[in-house]
Coordinates of C-alpha atoms and ligand atoms in Angstrom, one line a residue:
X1 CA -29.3 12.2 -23.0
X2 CA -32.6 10.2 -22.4
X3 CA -34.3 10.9 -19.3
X4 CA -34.6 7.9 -16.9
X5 CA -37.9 6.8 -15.6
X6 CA -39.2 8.1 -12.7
X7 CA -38.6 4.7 -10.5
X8 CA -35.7 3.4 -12.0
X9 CA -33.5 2.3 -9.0
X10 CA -30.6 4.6 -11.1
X11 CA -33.1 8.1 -9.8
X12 CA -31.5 6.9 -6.0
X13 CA -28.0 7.3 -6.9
X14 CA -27.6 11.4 -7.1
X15 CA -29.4 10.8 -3.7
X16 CA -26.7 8.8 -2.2
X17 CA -23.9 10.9 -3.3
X18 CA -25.7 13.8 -1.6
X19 CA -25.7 11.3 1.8
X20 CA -22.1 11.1 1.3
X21 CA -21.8 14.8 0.8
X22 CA -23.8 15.4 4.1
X23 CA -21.7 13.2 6.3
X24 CA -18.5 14.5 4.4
X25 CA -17.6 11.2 2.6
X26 CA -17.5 12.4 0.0
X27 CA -14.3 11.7 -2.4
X28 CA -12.9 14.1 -5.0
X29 CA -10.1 14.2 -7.0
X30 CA -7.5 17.0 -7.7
X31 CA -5.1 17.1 -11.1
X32 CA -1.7 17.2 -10.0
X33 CA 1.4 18.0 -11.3
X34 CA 5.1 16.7 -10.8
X35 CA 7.3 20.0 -9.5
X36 CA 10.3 19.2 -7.3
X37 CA 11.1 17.3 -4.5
X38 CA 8.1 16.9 -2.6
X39 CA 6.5 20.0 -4.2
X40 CA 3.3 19.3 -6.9
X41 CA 0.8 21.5 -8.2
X42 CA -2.6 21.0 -7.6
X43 CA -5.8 22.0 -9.3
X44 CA -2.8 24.5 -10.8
X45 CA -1.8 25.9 -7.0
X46 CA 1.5 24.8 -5.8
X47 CA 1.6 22.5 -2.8
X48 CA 4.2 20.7 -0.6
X49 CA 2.7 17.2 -0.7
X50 CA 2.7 14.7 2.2
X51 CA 0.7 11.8 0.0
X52 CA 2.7 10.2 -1.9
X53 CA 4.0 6.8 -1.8
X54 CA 6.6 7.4 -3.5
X55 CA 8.8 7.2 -0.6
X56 CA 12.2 6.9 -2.4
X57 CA 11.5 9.9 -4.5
X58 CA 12.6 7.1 -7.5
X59 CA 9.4 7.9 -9.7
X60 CA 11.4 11.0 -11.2
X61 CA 14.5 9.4 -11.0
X62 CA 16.1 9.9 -14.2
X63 CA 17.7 6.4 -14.6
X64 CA 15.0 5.2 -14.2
X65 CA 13.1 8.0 -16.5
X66 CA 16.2 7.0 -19.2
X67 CA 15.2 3.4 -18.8
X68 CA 11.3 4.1 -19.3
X69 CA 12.3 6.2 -22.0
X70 CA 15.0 3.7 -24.1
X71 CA 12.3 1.3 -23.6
X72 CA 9.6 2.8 -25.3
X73 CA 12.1 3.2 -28.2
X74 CA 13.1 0.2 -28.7
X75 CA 10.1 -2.0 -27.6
X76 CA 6.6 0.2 -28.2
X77 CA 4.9 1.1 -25.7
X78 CA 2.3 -2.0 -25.2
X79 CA 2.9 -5.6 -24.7
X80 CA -0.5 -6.6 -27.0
X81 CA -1.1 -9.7 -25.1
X82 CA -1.3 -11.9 -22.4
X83 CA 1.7 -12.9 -20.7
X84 CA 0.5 -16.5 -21.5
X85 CA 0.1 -15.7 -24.9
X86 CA 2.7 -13.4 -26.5
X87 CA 3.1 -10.5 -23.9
X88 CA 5.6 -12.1 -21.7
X89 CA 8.6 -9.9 -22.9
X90 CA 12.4 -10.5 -22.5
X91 CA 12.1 -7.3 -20.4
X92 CA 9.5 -8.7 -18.0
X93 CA 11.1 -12.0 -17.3
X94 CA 14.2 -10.3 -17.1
X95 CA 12.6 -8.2 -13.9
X96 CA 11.4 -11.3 -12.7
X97 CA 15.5 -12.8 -12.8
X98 CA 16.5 -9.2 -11.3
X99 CA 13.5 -9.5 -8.4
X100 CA 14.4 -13.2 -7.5
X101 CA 17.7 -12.1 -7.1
X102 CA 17.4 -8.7 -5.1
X103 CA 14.8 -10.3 -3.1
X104 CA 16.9 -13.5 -2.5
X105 CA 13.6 -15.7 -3.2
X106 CA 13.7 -18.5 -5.3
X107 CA 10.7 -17.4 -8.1
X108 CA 8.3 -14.2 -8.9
X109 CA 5.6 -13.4 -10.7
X110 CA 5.4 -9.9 -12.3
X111 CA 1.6 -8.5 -12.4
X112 CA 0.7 -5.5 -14.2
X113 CA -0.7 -4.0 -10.7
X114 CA -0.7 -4.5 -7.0
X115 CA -4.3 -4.8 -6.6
X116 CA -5.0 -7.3 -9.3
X117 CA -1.8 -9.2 -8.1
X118 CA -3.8 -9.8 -4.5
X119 CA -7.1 -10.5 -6.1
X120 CA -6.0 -13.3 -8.1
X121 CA -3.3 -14.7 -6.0
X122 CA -5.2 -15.8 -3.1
X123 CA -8.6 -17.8 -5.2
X124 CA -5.8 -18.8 -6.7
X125 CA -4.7 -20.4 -3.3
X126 CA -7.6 -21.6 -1.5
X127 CA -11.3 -21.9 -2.2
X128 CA -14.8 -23.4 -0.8
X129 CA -13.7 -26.0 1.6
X130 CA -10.5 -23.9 3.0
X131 CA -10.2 -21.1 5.5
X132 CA -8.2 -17.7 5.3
X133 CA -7.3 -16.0 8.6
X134 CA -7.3 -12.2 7.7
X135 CA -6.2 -9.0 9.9
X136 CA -8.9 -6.8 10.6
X137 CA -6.4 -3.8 9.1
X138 CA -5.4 -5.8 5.7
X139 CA -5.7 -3.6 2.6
X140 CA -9.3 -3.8 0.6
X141 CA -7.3 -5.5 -2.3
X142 CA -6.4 -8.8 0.3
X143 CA -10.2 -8.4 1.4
X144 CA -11.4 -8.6 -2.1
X145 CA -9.2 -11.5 -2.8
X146 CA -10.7 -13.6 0.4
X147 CA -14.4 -12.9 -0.6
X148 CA -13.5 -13.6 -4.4
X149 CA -11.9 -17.1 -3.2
X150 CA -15.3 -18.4 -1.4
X151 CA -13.0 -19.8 1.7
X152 CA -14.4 -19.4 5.3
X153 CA -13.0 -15.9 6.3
X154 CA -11.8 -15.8 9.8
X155 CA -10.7 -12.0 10.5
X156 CA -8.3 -11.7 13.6
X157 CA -7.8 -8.4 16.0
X158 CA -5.4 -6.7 14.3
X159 CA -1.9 -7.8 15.1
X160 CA -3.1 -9.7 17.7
X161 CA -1.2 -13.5 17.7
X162 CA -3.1 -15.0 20.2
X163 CA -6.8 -14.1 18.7
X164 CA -5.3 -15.9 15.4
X165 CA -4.0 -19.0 17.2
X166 CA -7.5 -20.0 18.8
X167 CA -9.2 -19.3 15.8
X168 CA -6.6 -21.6 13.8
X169 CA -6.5 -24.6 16.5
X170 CA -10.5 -24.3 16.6
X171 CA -10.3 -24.6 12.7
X172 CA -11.3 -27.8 11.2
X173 CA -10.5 -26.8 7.4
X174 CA -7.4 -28.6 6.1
X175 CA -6.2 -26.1 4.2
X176 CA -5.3 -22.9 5.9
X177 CA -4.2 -19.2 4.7
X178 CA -3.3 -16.7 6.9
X179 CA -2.9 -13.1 5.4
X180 CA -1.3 -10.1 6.3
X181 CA -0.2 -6.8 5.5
X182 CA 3.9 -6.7 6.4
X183 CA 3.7 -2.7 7.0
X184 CA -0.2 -1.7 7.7
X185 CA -1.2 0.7 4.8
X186 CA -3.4 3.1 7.1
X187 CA -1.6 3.2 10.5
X188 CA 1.8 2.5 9.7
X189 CA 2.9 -0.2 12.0
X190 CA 4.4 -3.6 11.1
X191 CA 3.1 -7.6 11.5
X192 CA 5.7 -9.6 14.0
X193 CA 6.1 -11.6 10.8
X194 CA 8.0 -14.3 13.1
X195 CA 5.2 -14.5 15.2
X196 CA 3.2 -15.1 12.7
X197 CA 5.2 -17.4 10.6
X198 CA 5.7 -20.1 14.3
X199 CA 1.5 -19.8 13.9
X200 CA 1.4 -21.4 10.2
X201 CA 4.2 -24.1 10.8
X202 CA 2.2 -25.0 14.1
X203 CA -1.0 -25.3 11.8
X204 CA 0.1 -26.3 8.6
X205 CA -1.0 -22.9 7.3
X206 CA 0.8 -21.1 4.3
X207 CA 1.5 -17.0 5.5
X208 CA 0.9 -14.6 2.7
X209 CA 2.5 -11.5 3.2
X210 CA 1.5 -7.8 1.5
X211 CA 5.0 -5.8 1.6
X212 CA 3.3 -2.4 -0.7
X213 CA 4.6 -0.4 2.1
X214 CA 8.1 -1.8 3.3
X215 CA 9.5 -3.3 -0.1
X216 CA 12.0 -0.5 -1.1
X217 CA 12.0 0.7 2.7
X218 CA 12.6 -2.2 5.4
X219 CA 15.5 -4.4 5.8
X220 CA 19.0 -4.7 4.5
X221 CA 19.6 -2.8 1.0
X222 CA 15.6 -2.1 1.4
X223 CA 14.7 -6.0 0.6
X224 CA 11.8 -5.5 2.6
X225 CA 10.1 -6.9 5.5
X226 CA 10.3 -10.3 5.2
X227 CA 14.8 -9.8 4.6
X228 CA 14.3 -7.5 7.9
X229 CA 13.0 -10.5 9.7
X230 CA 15.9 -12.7 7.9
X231 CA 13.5 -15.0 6.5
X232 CA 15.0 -14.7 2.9
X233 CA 17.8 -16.4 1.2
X234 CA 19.2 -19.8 3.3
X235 CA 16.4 -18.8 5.6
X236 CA 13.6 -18.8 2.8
X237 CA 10.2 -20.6 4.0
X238 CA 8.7 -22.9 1.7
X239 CA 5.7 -21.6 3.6
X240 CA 5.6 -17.8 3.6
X241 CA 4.5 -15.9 0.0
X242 CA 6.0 -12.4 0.0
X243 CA 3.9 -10.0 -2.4
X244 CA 4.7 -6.3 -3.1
X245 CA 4.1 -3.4 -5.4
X246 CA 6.0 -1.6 -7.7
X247 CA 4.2 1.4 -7.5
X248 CA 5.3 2.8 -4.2
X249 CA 8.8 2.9 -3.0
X250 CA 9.8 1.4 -6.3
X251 CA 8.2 4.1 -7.9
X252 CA 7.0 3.0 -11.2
X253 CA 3.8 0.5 -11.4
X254 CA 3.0 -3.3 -11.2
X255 CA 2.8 -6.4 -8.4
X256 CA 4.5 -9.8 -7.6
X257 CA 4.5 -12.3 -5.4
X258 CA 7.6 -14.0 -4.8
X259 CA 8.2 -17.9 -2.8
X260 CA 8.9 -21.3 -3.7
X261 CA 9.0 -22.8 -7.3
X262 CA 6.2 -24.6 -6.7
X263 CA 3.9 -21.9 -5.0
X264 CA 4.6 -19.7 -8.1
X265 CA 4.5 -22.3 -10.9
X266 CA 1.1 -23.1 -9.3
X267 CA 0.2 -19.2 -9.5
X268 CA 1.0 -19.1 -13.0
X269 CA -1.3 -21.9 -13.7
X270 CA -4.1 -20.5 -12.2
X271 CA -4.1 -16.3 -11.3
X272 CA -6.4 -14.9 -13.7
X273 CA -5.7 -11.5 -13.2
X274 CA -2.3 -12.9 -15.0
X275 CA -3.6 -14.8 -17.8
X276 CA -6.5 -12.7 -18.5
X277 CA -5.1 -9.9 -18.3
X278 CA -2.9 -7.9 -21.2
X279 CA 0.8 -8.0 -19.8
X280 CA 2.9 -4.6 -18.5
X281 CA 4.5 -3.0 -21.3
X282 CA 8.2 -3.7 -21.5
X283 CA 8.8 -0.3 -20.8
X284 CA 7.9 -0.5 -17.5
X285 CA 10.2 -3.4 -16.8
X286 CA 13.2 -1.6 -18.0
X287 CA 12.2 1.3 -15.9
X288 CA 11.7 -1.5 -12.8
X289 CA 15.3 -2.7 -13.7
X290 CA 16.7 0.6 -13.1
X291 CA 15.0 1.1 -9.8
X292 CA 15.6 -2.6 -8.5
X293 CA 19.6 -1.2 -8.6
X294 CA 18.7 1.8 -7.1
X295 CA 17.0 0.6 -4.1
X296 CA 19.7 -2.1 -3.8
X297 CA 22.1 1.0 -3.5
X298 CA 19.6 3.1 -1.7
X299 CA 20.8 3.1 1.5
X300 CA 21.7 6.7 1.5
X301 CA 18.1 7.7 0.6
X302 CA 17.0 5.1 3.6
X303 CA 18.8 7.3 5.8
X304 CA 17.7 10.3 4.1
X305 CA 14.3 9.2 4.9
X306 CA 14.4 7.4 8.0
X307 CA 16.1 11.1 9.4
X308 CA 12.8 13.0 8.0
X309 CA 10.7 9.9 10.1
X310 CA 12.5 10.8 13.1
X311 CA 12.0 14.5 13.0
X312 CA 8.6 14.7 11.9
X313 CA 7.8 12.5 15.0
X314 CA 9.7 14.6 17.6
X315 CA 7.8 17.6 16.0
X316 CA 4.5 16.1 16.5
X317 CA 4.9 15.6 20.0
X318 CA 4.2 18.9 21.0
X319 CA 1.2 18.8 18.5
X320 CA 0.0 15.7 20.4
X321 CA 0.5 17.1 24.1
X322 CA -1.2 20.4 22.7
X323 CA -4.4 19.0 21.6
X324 CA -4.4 15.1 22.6
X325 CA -4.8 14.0 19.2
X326 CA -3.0 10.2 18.8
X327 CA 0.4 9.3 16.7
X328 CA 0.9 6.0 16.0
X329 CA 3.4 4.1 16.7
X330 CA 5.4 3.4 13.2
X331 CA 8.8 3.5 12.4
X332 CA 7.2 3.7 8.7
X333 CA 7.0 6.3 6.5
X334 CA 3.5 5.9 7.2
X335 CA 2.7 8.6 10.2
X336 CA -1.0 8.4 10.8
X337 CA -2.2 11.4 13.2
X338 CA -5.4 10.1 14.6
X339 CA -8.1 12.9 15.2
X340 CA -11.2 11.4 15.4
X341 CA -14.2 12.9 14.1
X342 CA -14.6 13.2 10.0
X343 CA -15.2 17.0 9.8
X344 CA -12.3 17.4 12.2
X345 CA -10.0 15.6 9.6
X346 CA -11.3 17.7 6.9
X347 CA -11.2 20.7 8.4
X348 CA -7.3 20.3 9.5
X349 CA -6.7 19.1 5.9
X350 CA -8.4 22.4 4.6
X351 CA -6.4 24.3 6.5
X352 CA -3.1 23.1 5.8
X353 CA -4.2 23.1 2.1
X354 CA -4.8 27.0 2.8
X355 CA -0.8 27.2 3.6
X356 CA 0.1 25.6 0.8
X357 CA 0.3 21.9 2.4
X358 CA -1.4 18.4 1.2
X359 CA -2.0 16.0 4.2
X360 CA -4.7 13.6 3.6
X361 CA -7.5 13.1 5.5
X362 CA -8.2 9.5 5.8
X363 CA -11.9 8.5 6.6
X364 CA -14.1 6.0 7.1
X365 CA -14.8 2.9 5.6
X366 CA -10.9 2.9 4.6
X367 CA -10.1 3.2 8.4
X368 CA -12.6 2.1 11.3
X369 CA -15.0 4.6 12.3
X370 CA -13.7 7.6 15.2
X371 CA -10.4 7.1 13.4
X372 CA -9.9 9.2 10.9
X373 CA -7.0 11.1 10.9
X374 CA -4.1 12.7 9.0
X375 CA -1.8 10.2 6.8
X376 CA 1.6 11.6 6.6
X377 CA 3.4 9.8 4.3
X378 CA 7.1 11.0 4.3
X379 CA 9.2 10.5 1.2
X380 CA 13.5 10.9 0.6
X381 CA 12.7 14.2 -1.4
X382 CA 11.2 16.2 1.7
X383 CA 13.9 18.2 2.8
X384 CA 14.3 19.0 6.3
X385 CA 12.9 22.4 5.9
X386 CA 9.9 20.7 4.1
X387 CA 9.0 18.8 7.9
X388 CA 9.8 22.2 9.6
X389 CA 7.3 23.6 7.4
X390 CA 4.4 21.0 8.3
X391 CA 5.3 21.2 11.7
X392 CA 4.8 24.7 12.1
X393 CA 1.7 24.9 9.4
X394 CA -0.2 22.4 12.7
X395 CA 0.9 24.8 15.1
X396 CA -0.4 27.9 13.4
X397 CA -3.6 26.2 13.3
X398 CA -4.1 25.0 16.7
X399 CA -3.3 28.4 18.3
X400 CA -5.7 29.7 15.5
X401 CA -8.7 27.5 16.9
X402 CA -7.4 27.8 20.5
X403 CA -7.9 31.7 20.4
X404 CA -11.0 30.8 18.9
X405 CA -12.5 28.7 21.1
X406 CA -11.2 30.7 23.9
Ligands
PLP501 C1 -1.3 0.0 -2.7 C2 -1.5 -1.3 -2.2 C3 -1.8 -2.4 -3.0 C4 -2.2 -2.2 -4.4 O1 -1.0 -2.0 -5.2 P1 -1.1 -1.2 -6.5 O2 0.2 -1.4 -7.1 O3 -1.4 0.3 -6.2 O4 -2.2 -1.7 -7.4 C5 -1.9 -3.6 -2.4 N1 -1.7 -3.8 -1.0 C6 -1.4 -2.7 -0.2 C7 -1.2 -3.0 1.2 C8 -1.3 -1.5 -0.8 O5 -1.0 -0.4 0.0

């Protein structure tokens, strides 16, 4: 290759990796491999994982593999166009029917991902002129889909109703957005969606809400938070937007947003991450319809999984009174085991990686500074052996660095 010159602004960037390597920022990646259950290789080594958001265990589901896998057969395995133009399959429309009617909603929109599905839904929604009302802890894909929309953004304390109510009586913008993760990615805990909606009918605001992490999980037959706080069906708000993934607990890959015929149709007029972009292929949707049965007959694996939540927390208890590190509160699969400093994170990562274990370290920018920590995420394929494991794994280590430090 051609050597740069000598003050091209392109010479800095080897130098700001090295920053990011110096105040361990720095992100890598690891090739993994599907085993069983919980258990993956990495780099080649094998590993019981506590990363995944797969929390259902349905992305090695064989219905759903057999779907995926009768799709491809019969429909190719790329849509070749835009849902506006030809890539709107009978498959994907038939998820849409199959989501409408699981989520008891009266209309959704099926993006190919998550984060596109955020960053084009809300400029989709407001614009310069309107203000969006944003929790401090929303996921980077609602952050990018404020700043992409121009509107005045007015971030709120996280969780914190009363903080969101003076800056939406103090706002003078007619039209209003407020935004919110339903199940907060990084710590776990959940929005008082209630709450929140009595805010937007009091201000003529419309409530978007982000379900990645409780579609699948919260609520009855797993419809989520928004059926948890009965707010679907009869009880449907022309004023509420429920998006999710289908990447996480329904284990395959994609986004919608779900609400009233004319929120949607309005959506499909305008979200360009939908009309600009090449549609999912079919494939996927037949895979999707598989799990959207599943997780309405999941309640087995809910159990299965809320059982592994409840141990794991009475486990880390003595962790937490050993060495006064912080568990949040979250009845989630998301456990978040807040240590502090960076290179306290990494090193507890390191070690557990040692016994065989993968526990993410979470970091800065992607959680406030002096919070980084351990993200447990828990999944229906850990076993009960699998927690005991973990649990033991941190204790091993702390009476390691005790006797060291001793
Ligand atoms: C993962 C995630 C997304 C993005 O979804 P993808 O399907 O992974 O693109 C959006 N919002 C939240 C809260 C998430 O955790």
């Amino acid at each position: 290759m051609k050597a740069l010159a000598a003050n091209s602004w392109l010479q800095a960037l080897p130098q700001q990796v090295q920053a990011l390597r110096d105040q361990h920022l720095l992100r890598t990646r690891r090739q993994v491999a599907p085993q069983t259950g919980a258990h993956i290789t990495v780099n080649g080594q094998p590993m019981l994982q506590f990363c995944s958001n797969d929390y259902l265990g349905l992305s090695q589901h064989p219905a759903l593999v057999a779907a995926a896998r009768h799709g491809a057969m019969e429909l190719g395995v790329g849509a070749g166009g835009s849902p506006m133009v030809n890539g709107h399959s009978t498959a994907n429309a038939e998820l849409e029917e199959a989501l409408a009617a699981y989520l008891q909603l009266p209309r959704v929109l099926y993006f190919y991902a998550g984060f596109a599905t955020n960053v084009s839904v809300i400029p989709a929604l407001v614009g310069a002129g309107d203000a969006i009302f944003s929790d401090a802890l929303n996921h980077a894909s609602l952050i990018d889909g404020c700043r992409l929309s121009r509107a005045s953004i007015q971030p709120y304390a996280h969780a914190d109703l009363a903080d969101l109510e003076r800056l939406l009586a103090a706002s003078t913008q007619a039209r209003k957005l407020v935004v919110s993760d339903a199940v907060f990615s990084m710590d776990g805990d959940s929005a008082d969606i209630a709450g929140l909606l009595a805010l937007c009918e009091r201000y003529d605001a419309l409530l978007m809400l982000d379900d990645a992490h409780g579609f699948g999980i919260c609520g009855p037959e797993g419809r989520g938070s928004l059926a948890a706080a009965g707010l679907t069906g009869a009880h449907a708000s022309p004023r509420v937007l429920y998006m999710g993934t289908l990447s996480k607990a329904a284990g395959v890959a994609g986004g919608f947003v779900a609400g009233s015929e004319a929120v949607i149709e309005w959506l499909l007029q305008r979200a360009r991450s939908y009309t600009f972009a090449t549609a999912a292929p079919g494939l996927l949707a037949r895979a999707l319809l598989a799990s959207v049965a599943v997780m309405q007959q999941g309640d087995g694996l809910r159990a299965q999984l809320q059982a592994r939540i409840a141990q794991l927390r009475a486990g880390l208890a003595s962790v937490v009174s050993a060495t006064g590190w912080q568990l949040l509160p979250s009845e989630t699969p998301i456990q978040a085991l807040v240590v502090g400093d960076n290179e306290r994170a990494l090193e507890l990562m390191a070690a557990l990686s040692e016994r065989g274990i993968w526990v993410p370290a979470i970091r800065p920018p992607t959680v406030p500074a002096g919070t980084a920590r351990l993200r447990i995420a828990l999944s229906a394929s850990h076993t009960a052996a699998d927690i005991d494991q973990l649990i033991a794994a941190l204790h091993a280590i702390i009476s390691m660095r005790q006797g060291r430090s001793a």
